[in-house]
PDB file of C-alpha atoms in Angstrom:
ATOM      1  CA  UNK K 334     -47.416  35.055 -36.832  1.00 92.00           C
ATOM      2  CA  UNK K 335     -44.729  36.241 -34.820  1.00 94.00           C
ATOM      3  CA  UNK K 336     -43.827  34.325 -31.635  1.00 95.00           C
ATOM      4  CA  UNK K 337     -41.992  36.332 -28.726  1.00 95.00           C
ATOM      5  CA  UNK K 338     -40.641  34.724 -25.283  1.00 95.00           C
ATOM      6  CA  UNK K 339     -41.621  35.910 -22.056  1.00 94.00           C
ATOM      7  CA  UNK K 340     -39.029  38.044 -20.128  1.00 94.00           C
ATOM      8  CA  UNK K 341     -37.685  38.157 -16.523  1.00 96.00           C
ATOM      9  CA  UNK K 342     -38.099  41.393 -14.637  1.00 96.00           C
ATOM     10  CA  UNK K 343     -34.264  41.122 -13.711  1.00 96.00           C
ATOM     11  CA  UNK K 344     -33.660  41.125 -17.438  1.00 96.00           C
ATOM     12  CA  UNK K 345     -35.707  43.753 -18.056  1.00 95.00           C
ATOM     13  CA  UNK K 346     -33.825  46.041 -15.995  1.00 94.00           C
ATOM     14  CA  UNK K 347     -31.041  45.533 -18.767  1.00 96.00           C
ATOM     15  CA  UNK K 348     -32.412  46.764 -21.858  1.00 97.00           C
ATOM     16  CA  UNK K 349     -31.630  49.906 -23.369  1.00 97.00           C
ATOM     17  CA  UNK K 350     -34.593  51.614 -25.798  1.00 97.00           C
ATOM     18  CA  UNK K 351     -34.680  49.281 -28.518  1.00 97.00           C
ATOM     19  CA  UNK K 352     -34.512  46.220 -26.163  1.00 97.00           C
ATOM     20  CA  UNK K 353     -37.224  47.420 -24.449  1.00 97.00           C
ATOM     21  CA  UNK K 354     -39.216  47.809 -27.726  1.00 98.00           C
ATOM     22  CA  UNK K 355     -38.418  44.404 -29.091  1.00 97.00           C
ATOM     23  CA  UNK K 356     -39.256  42.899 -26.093  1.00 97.00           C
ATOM     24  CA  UNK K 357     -43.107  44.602 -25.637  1.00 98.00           C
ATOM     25  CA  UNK K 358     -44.347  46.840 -28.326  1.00 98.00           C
ATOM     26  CA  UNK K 359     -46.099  45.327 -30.770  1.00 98.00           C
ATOM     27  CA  UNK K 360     -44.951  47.669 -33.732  1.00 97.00           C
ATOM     28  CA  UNK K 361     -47.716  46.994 -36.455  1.00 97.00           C
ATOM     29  CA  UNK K 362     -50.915  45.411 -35.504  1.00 98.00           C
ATOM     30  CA  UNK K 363     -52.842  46.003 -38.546  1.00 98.00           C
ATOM     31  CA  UNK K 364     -51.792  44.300 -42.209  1.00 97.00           C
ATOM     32  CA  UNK K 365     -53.837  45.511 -45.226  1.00 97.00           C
ATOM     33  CA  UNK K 366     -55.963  43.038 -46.533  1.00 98.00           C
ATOM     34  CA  UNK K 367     -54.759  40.252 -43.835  1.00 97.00           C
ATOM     35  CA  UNK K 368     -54.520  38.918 -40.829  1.00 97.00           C
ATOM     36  CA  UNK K 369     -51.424  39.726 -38.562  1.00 97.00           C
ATOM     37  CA  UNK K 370     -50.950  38.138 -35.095  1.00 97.00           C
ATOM     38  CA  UNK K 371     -48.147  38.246 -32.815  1.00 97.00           C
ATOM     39  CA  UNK K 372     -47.835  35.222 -30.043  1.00 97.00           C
ATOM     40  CA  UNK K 373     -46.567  35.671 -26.925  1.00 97.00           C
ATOM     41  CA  UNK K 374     -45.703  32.921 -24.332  1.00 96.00           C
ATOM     42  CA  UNK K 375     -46.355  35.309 -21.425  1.00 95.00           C
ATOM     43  CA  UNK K 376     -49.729  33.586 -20.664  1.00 95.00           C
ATOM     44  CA  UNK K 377     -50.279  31.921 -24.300  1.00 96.00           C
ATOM     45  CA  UNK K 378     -51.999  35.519 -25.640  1.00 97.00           C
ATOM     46  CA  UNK K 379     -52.069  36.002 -29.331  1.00 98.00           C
ATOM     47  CA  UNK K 380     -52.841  40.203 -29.993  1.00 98.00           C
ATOM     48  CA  UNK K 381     -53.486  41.114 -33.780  1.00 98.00           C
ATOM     49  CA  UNK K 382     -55.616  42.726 -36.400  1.00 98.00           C
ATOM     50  CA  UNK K 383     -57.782  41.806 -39.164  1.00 98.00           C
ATOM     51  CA  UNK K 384     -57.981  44.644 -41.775  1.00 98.00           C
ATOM     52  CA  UNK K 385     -60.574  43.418 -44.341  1.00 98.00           C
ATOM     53  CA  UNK K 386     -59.703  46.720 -46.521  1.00 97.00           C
ATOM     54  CA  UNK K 387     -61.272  45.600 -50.302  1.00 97.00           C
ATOM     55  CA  UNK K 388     -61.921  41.970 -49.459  1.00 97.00           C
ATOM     56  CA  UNK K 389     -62.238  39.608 -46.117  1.00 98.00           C
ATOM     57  CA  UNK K 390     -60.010  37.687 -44.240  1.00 98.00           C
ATOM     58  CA  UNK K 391     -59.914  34.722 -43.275  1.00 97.00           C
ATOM     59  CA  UNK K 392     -58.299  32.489 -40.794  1.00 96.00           C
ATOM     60  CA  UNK K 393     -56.296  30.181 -42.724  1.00 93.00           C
ATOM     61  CA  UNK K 394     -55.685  26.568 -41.292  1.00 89.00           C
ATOM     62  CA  UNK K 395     -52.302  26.947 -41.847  1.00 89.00           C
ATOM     63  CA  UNK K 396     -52.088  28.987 -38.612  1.00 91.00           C
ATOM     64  CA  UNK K 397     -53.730  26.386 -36.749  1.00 87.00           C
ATOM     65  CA  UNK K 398     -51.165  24.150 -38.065  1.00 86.00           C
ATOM     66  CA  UNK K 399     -48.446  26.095 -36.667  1.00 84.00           C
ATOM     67  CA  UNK K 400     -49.850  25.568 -33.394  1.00 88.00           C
ATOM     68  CA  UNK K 401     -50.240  21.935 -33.083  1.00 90.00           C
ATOM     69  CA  UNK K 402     -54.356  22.280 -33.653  1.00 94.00           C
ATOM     70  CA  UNK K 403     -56.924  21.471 -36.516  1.00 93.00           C
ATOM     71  CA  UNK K 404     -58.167  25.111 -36.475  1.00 95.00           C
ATOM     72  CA  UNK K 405     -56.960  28.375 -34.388  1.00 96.00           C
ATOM     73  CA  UNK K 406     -60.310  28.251 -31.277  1.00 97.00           C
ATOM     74  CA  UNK K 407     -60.103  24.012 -30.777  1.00 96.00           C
ATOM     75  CA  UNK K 408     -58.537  25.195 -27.033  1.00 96.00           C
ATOM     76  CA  UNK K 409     -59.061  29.258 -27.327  1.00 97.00           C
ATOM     77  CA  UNK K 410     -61.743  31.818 -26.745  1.00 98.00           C
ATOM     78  CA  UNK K 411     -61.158  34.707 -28.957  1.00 98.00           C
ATOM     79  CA  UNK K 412     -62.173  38.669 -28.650  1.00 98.00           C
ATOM     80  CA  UNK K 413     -61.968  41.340 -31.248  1.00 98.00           C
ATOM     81  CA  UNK K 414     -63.065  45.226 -31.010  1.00 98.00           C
ATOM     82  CA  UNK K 415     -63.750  47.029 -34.146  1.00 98.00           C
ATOM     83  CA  UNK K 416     -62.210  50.315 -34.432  1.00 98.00           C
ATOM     84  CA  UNK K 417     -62.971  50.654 -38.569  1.00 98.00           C
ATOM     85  CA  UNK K 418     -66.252  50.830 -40.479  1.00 98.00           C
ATOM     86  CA  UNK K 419     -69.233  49.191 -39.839  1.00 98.00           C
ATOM     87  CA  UNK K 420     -68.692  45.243 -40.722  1.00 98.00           C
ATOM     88  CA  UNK K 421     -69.198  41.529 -39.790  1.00 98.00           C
ATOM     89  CA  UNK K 422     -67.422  38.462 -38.246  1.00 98.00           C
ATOM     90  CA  UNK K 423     -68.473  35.007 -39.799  1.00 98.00           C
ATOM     91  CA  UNK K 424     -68.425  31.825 -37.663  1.00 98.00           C
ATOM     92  CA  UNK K 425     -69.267  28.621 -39.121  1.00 96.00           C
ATOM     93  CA  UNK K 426     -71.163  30.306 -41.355  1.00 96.00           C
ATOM     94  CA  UNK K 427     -73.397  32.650 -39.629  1.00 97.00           C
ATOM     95  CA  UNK K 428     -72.802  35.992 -39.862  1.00 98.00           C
ATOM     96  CA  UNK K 429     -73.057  38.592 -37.437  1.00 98.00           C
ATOM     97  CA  UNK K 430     -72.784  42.343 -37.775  1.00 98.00           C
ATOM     98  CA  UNK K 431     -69.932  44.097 -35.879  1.00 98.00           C
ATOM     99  CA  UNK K 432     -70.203  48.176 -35.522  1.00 98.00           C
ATOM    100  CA  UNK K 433     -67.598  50.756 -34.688  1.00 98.00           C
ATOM    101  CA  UNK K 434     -66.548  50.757 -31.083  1.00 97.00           C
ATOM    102  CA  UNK K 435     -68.421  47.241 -30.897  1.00 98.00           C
ATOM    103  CA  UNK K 436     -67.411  43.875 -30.264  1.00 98.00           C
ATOM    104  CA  UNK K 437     -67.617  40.003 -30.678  1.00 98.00           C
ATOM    105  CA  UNK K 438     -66.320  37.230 -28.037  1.00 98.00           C
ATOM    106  CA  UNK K 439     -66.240  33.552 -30.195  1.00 98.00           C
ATOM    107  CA  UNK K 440     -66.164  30.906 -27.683  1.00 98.00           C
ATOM    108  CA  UNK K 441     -63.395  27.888 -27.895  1.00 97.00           C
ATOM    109  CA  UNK K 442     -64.286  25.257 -30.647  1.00 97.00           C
ATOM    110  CA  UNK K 443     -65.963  28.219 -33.448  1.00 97.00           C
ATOM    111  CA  UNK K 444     -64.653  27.540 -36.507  1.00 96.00           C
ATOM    112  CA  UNK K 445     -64.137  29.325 -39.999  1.00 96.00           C
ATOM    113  CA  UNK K 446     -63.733  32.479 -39.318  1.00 98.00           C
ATOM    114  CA  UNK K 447     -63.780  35.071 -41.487  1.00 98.00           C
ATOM    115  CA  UNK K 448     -63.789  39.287 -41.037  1.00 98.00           C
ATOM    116  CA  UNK K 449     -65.608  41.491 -43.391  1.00 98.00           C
ATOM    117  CA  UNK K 450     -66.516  45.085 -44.123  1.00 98.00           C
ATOM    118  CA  UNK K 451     -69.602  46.622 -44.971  1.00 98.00           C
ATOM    119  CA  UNK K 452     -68.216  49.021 -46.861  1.00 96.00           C
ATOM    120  CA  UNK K 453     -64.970  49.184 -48.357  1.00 93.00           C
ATOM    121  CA  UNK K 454     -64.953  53.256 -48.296  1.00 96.00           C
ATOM    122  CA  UNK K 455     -65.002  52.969 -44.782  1.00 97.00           C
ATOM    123  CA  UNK K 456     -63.471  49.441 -44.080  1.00 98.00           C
ATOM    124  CA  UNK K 457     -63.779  47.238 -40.496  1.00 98.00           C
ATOM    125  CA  UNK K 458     -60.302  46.897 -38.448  1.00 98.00           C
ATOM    126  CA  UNK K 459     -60.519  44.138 -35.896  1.00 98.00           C
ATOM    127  CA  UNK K 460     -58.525  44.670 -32.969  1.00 98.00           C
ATOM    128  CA  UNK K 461     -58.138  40.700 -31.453  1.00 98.00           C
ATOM    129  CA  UNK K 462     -56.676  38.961 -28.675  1.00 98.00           C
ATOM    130  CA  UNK K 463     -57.179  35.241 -28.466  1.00 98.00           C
ATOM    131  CA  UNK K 464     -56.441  33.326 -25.265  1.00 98.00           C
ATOM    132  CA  UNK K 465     -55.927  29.643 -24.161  1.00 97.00           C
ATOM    133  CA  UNK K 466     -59.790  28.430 -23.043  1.00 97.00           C
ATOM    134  CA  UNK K 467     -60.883  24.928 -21.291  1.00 96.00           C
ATOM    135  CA  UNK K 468     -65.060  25.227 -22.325  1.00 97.00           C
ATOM    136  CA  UNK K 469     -66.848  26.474 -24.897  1.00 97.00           C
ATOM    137  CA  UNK K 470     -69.363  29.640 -24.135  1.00 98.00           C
ATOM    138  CA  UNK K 471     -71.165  31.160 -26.678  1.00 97.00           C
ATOM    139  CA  UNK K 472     -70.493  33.622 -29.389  1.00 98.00           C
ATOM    140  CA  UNK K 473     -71.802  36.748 -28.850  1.00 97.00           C
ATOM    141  CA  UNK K 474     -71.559  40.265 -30.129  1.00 98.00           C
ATOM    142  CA  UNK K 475     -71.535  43.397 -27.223  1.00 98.00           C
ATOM    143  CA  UNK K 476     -72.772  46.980 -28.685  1.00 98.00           C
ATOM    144  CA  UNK K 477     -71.337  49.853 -26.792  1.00 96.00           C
ATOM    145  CA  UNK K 478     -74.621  49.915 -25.040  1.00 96.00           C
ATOM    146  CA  UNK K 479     -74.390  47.211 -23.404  1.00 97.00           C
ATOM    147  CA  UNK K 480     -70.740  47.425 -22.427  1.00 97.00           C
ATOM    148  CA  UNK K 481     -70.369  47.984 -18.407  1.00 96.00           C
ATOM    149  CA  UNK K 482     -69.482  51.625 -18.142  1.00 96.00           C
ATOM    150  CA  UNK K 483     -67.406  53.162 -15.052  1.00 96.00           C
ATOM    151  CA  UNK K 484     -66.084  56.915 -15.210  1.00 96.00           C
ATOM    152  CA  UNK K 485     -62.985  57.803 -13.417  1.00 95.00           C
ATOM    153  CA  UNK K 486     -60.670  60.282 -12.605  1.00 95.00           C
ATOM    154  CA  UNK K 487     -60.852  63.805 -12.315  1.00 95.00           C
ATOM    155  CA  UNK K 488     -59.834  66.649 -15.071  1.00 95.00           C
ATOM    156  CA  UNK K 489     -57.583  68.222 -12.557  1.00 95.00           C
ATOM    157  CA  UNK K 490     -55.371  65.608 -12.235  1.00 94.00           C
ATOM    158  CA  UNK K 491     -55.730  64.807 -16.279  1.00 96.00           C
ATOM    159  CA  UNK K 492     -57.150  61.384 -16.352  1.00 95.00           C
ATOM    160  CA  UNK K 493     -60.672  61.589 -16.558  1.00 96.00           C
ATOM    161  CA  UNK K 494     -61.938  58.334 -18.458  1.00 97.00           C
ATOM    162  CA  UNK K 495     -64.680  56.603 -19.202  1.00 97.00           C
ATOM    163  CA  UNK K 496     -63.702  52.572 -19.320  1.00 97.00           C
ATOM    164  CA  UNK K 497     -66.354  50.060 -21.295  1.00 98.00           C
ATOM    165  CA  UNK K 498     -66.087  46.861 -20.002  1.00 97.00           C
ATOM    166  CA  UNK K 499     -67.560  44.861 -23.382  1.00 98.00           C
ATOM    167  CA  UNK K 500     -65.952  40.998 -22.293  1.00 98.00           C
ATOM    168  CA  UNK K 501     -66.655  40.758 -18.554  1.00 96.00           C
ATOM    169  CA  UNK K 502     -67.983  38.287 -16.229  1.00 95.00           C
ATOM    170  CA  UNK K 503     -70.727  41.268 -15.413  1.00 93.00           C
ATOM    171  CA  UNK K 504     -71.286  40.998 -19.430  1.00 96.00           C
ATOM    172  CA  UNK K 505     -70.253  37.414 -20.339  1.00 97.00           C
ATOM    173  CA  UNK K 506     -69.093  34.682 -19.308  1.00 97.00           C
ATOM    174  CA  UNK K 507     -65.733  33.358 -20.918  1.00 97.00           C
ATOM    175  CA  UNK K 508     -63.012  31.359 -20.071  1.00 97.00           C
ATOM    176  CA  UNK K 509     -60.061  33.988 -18.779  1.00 96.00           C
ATOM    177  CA  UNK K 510     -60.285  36.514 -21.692  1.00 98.00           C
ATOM    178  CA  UNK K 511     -61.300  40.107 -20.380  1.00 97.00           C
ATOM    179  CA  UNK K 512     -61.269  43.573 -23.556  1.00 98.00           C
ATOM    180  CA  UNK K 513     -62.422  47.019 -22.804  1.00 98.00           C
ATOM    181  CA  UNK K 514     -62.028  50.158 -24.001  1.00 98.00           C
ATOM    182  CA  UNK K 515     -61.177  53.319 -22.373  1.00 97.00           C
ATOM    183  CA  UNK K 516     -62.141  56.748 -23.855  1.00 97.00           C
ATOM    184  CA  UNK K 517     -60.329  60.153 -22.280  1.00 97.00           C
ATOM    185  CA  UNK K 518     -62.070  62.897 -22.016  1.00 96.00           C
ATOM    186  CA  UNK K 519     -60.771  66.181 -24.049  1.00 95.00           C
ATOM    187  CA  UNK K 520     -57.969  67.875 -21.808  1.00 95.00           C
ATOM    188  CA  UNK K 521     -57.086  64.625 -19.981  1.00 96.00           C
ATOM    189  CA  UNK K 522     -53.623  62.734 -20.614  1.00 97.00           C
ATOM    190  CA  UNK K 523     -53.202  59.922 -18.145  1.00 96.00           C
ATOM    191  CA  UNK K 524     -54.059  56.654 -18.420  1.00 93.00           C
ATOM    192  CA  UNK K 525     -54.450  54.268 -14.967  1.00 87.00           C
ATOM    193  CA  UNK K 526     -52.616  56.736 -12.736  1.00 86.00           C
ATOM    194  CA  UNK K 527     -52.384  55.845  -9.689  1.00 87.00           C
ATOM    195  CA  UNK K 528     -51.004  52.713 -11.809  1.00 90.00           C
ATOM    196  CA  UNK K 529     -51.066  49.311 -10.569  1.00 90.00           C
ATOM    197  CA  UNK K 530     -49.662  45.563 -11.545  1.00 92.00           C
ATOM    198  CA  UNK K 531     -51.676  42.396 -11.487  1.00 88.00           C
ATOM    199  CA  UNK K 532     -49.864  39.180 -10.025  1.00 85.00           C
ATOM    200  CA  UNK K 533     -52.741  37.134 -10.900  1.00 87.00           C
ATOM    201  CA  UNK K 534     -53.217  38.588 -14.861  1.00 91.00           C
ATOM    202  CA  UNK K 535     -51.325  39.709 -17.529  1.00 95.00           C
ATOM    203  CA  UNK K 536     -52.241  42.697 -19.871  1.00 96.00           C
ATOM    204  CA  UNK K 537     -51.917  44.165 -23.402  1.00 98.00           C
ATOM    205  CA  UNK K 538     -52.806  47.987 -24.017  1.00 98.00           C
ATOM    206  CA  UNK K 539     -53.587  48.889 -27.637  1.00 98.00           C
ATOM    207  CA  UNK K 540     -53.387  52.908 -28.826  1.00 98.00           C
ATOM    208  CA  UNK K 541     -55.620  54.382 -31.396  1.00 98.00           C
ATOM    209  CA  UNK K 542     -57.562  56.947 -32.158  1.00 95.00           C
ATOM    210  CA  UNK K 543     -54.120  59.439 -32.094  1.00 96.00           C
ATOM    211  CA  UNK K 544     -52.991  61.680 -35.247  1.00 95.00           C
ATOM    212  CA  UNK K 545     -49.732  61.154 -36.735  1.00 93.00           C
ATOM    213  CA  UNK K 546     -47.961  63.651 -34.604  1.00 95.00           C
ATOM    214  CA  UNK K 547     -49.222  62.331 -31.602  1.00 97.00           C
ATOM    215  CA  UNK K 548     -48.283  60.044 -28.974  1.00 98.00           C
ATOM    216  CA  UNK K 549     -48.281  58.110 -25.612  1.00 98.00           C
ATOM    217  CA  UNK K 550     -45.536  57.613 -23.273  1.00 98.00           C
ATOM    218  CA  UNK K 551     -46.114  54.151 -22.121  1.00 98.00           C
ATOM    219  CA  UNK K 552     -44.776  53.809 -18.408  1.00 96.00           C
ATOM    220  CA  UNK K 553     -43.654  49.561 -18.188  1.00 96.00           C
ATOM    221  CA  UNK K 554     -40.825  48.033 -15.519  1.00 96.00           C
ATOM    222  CA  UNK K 555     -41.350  47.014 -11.902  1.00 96.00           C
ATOM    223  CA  UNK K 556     -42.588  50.018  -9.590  1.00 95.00           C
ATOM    224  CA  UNK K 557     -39.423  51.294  -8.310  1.00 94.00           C
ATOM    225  CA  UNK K 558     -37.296  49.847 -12.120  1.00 94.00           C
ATOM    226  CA  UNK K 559     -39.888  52.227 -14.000  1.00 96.00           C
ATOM    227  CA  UNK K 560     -39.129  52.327 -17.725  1.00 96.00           C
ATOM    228  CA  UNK K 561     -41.333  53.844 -21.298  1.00 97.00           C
ATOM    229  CA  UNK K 562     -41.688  53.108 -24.655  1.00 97.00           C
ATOM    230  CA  UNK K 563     -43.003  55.818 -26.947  1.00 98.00           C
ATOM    231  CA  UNK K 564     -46.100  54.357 -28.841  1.00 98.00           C
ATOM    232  CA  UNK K 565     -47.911  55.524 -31.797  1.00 98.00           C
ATOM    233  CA  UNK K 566     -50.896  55.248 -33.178  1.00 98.00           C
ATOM    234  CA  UNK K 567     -52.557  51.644 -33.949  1.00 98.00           C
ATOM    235  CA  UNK K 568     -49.453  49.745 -31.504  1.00 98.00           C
ATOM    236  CA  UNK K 569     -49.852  47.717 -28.651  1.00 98.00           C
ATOM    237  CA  UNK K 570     -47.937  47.299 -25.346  1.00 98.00           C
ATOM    238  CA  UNK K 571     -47.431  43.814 -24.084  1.00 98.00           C
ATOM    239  CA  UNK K 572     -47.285  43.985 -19.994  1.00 96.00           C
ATOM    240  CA  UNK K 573     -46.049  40.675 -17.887  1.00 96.00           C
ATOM    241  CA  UNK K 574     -48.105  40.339 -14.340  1.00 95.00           C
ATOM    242  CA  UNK K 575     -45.046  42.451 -12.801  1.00 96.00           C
ATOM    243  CA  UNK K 576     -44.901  45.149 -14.689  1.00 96.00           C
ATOM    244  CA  UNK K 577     -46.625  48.840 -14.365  1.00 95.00           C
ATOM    245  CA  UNK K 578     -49.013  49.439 -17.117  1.00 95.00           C
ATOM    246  CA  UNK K 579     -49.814  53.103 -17.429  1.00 95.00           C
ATOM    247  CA  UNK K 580     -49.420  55.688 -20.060  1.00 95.00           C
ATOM    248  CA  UNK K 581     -49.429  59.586 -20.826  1.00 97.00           C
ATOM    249  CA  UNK K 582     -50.465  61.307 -24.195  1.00 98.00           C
ATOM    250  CA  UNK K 583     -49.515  64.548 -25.801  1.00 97.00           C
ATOM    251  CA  UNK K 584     -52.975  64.614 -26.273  1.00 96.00           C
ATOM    252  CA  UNK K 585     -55.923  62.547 -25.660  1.00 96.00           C
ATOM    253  CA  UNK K 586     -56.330  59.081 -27.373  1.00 97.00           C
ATOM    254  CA  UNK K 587     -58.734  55.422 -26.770  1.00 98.00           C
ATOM    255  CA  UNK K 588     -56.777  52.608 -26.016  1.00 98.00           C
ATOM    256  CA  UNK K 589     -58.396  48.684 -25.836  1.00 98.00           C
ATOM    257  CA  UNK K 590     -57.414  46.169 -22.808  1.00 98.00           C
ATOM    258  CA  UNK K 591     -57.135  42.997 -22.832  1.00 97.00           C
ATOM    259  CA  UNK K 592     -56.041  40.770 -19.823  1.00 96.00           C
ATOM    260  CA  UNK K 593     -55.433  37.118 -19.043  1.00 96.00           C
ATOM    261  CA  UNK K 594     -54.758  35.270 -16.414  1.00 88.00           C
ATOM    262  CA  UNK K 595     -56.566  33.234 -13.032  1.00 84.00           C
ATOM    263  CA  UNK K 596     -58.677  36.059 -12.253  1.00 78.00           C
ATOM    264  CA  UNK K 597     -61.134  37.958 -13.837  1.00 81.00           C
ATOM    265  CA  UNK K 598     -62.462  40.421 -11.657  1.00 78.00           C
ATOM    266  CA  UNK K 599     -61.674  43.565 -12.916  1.00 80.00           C
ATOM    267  CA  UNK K 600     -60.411  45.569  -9.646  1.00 77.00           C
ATOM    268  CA  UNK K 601     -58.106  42.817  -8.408  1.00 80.00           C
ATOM    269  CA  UNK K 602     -55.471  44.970  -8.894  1.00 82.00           C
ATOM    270  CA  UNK K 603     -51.922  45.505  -6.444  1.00 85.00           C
ATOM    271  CA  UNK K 604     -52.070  49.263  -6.517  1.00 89.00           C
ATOM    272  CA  UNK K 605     -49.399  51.585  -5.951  1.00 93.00           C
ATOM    273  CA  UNK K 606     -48.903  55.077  -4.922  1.00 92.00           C
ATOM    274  CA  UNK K 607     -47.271  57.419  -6.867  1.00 91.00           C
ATOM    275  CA  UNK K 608     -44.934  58.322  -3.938  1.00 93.00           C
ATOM    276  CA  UNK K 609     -43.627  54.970  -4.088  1.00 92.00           C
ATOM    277  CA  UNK K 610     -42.748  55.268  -7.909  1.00 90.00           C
ATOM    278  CA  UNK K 611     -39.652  55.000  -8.880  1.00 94.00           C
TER     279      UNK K 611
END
């Protein structure tokens, strides 16, 4: 598990390109056959993937170890989205099945957790993020059918979307965790534009669903210190509460959010015009 520091906006303004991307992107989420987590102390979120390609994957104690605990949920809530193959997510022993573009919320104190695939022709990837929790709710799984839809944006302006709202308080309850995902329609290129920060919430944005010679110009920074990071497919963008979270594709692409933070309705957000971009 990789641990990263939070970051100052002032020193933020200071970094060159590869600053910039060793400060936020999260270059490789996925690890073959394993589990591969990156921690980050701005609000205690762990983002990662479990890619249970020929056999699961378990969560070893050892990582709880590393983090003061007996096992990785005693005080967390953890999320994952499956962008793979149909597969399953084991807690304490019970299994429960886990479809493409479907998802699982495992309140704080589930133990033994392990990730599977149904088939390894077509294996499971589990997108996760995993966030500090003070209760335990239950674990549930969400199918895309019963993920709180909302359609914005308009083609002309490139950033028509549809945005599933899977772990919500209109969904679930949880402790801070919030995931989605957010589809773009065919033609459209813009992510969250008008863009916005949250001062209450931090968020992570996670690419996929992007060929090899494609990819998303991932607008980060204060509103008038704007900065990018070119991202890929199957990378994630770590955003602080004060930074601009927004993105353009050269084509269009399905990213996951997941925020956390004091507030969990979803439109508390400090928007900004574009006119006042800088």
């Amino acid at each position: 598990m990789e641990v990263r520091q939070g970051i100052h906006s002032e020193h933020a303004k200071t970094l060159d390109t590869a600053g910039l991307r060793r400060q936020f992107l999260v270059e490789q989420v996925f690890e073959r056959d394993g589990l591969k987590f990156t921690y980050s102390h701005i609000d205690r979120i762990i983002v990662g993937g479990a890619w249970p390609a020929t056999r699961p994957v378990e969560v070893p104690t050892s990582l709880a170890k590393s983090m003061g605990v007996s096992h990785l949920l005693e005080r967390r809530e953890l999320g994952a989205i499956n962008i793979g193959g149909p597969g399953w997510v084991e807690v304490e022993g019970k299994r429960h099945a886990v479809g493409n573009q479907e998802a699982i919320y495992i309140g704080q104190g589930g133990q033994n957790l392990v990730f599977g695939s149904d088939d390894a022709a077509r294996p499971a990837k589990f997108y996760i993020n995993c966030a500090p929790a003070h209760t335990a709710y239950p674990t549930r799984t969400i199918t895309l059918a019963q993920a709180s839809p909302e359609t914005l944006g308009d083609p002309a302006t490139s950033n028509r979307r549809t945005i599933y709202k899977f772990i919500v308080p209109d969904v679930l309850p949880t402790c801070q965790l919030s995931m989605g995902m957010t589809k773009l329609e065919p033609g459209s290129l813009w992510n969250t534009m008008p863009c916005h920060t949250h001062e209450r919430r931090m968020e992570v944005y996670f690419y996929f669903n992007l060929p090899d010679n494609a990819a998303v110009f991932h607008m980060l920074g204060e509103p008038q210190e704007t900065r990018h990071i070119v991202v890929h497919n199957e990378q994630a963008v770590i955003s602080p509460s004060w930074s601009i979270h927004s993105g353009v594709g050269t084509q269009a692409y399905t990213f996951i959010w997941g925020m956390v933070g004091e507030n969990q309705v979803f439109h508390d957000m400090d928007h900004i015009a574009i006119a006042d971009l800088r």
